[in-house]
XYZ file of C-alpha atoms in Angstrom:
161
model
C -97.364 18.961 43.052
C -95.694 15.873 43.366
C -95.469 13.028 40.544
C -98.396 9.949 41.709
C -97.441 7.048 40.672
C -100.853 4.459 40.020
C -97.535 1.662 40.094
C -94.604 -0.292 41.070
C -91.930 -1.313 37.700
C -93.023 -4.050 35.481
C -96.864 -3.460 36.487
C -97.032 -4.547 40.245
C -98.966 -3.121 42.245
C -97.537 -0.129 44.569
C -97.451 -2.260 47.503
C -96.192 -5.265 46.500
C -93.318 -2.218 44.447
C -92.292 -1.749 48.849
C -92.142 -4.841 49.904
C -89.988 -5.047 47.291
C -88.205 -2.212 48.168
C -87.645 -2.746 52.076
C -85.888 -6.007 51.632
C -84.006 -5.468 49.480
C -83.156 -2.826 51.242
C -83.158 -3.905 54.664
C -80.767 -6.994 53.088
C -78.441 -4.354 51.972
C -77.830 -2.346 55.067
C -77.303 -6.090 56.626
C -74.496 -6.860 54.336
C -73.599 -2.663 55.292
C -74.108 -3.678 59.129
C -71.688 -7.035 59.383
C -69.014 -5.484 56.942
C -68.864 -2.878 58.545
C -68.479 -4.153 62.374
C -65.424 -6.797 60.618
C -64.444 -3.844 59.254
C -64.327 -2.007 63.495
C -62.879 -5.088 65.307
C -59.891 -6.149 62.489
C -58.795 -2.151 62.632
C -58.942 -2.187 66.123
C -57.205 -5.434 66.331
C -54.162 -4.611 64.074
C -53.518 -1.841 66.193
C -50.306 -0.703 65.601
C -48.942 -0.736 62.901
C -50.437 1.958 61.373
C -52.189 4.437 64.282
C -53.463 6.886 62.751
C -54.616 4.791 59.821
C -56.197 2.308 61.604
C -57.739 4.659 63.950
C -60.015 6.867 60.935
C -60.750 3.087 59.901
C -62.362 2.314 62.727
C -64.041 5.329 63.059
C -65.799 5.537 59.620
C -66.927 1.477 59.660
C -68.196 2.478 63.738
C -70.516 5.663 61.600
C -71.141 3.303 58.267
C -72.870 0.569 61.542
C -74.776 2.971 62.821
C -76.373 4.123 59.229
C -77.192 1.308 58.491
C -79.015 -0.203 62.101
C -80.581 2.818 61.511
C -81.401 1.512 57.665
C -82.203 -1.537 58.348
C -84.382 0.244 61.157
C -86.821 2.227 58.712
C -86.579 -0.513 56.704
C -87.979 -3.000 59.203
C -90.668 0.478 59.118
C -91.398 0.254 55.387
C -91.713 -3.865 55.236
C -94.805 -3.644 58.713
C -96.056 -0.607 57.289
C -96.327 -1.503 54.279
C -97.967 -5.341 54.870
C -100.687 -3.793 57.593
C -100.712 -0.916 55.896
C -100.444 1.353 58.112
C -98.951 4.815 56.445
C -97.490 6.387 58.709
C -95.221 3.307 59.475
C -93.743 4.790 56.204
C -92.625 8.324 56.960
C -89.613 6.740 58.334
C -87.705 5.573 55.030
C -88.875 8.143 53.847
C -87.029 10.474 55.802
C -84.239 8.294 56.369
C -83.805 8.440 51.641
C -84.490 11.895 50.880
C -81.164 12.282 54.192
C -79.342 9.786 52.546
C -80.181 11.240 48.011
C -79.133 14.740 49.870
C -75.876 13.144 51.125
C -75.003 10.637 48.903
C -75.089 13.775 45.973
C -73.592 16.488 47.832
C -70.418 13.408 49.070
C -70.791 12.924 44.464
C -70.047 15.282 43.853
C -67.137 16.217 46.057
C -65.426 13.400 44.844
C -65.892 14.310 40.615
C -64.227 17.448 41.800
C -61.277 15.411 43.549
C -60.962 13.712 40.781
C -61.333 16.733 38.551
C -58.010 17.843 40.387
C -56.442 14.877 39.310
C -56.978 15.232 36.292
C -58.850 11.875 36.745
C -61.658 12.693 34.075
C -62.045 8.578 33.667
C -63.369 8.109 37.187
C -65.017 11.356 37.517
C -66.876 10.738 34.841
C -67.752 7.182 36.503
C -68.360 8.691 39.414
C -71.283 10.824 38.162
C -72.587 8.644 35.949
C -72.771 5.525 38.653
C -74.261 8.853 41.176
C -76.316 9.483 38.565
C -78.379 6.275 37.749
C -77.826 5.295 42.038
C -80.034 9.114 42.391
C -82.680 7.991 39.787
C -83.988 5.072 41.962
C -83.742 6.502 45.301
C -85.912 9.411 43.989
C -88.012 6.399 41.304
C -88.346 4.461 45.238
C -89.115 7.422 47.073
C -91.927 8.450 43.950
C -93.008 4.370 45.167
C -93.026 4.824 49.277
C -94.871 8.461 48.959
C -97.689 7.119 46.676
C -98.335 4.486 48.508
C -98.309 6.174 51.743
C -101.077 8.937 49.871
C -103.262 5.545 48.729
C -103.289 4.793 51.899
C -103.631 8.111 53.472
C -106.457 8.446 50.563
C -108.502 5.376 51.799
C -107.894 4.879 55.670
C -111.528 5.538 57.573
C -109.451 6.521 60.218
C -106.992 8.336 61.488
C -103.356 5.685 61.841
C -102.832 4.465 65.488
């Protein structure tokens, strides 16, 4: 049984909260997309100085750009789905968020273990605390969107096209 919310934080409606989440994710995705394209371009332009490092930076920047573009698309779906009360348009964002939560948790555990192995306990503690806060926020946002999804499914008189 999943916890169902009746409102978002600060007492606003689920629809409003979902729109706020969509806007924030869209802004973050756009920022990440632009900065990753700039980083990839800079690494490619610099060229010969440290070839393997620059190739790694360019590759990782391109991968980040792809995921940022995908987040931008699912955020737009989330915004349209919430605004037009189309529950099926909320699904891509929920799937992306679930995958992101799992991936981000695994990566942060990996980083914390690496820092502990390097005897950097303070940095590891910071990674763990930051990861927990981020995880709790992401799960809460997912619950807000899922609650709106369930509410729209319950109140929609006809199948969502």
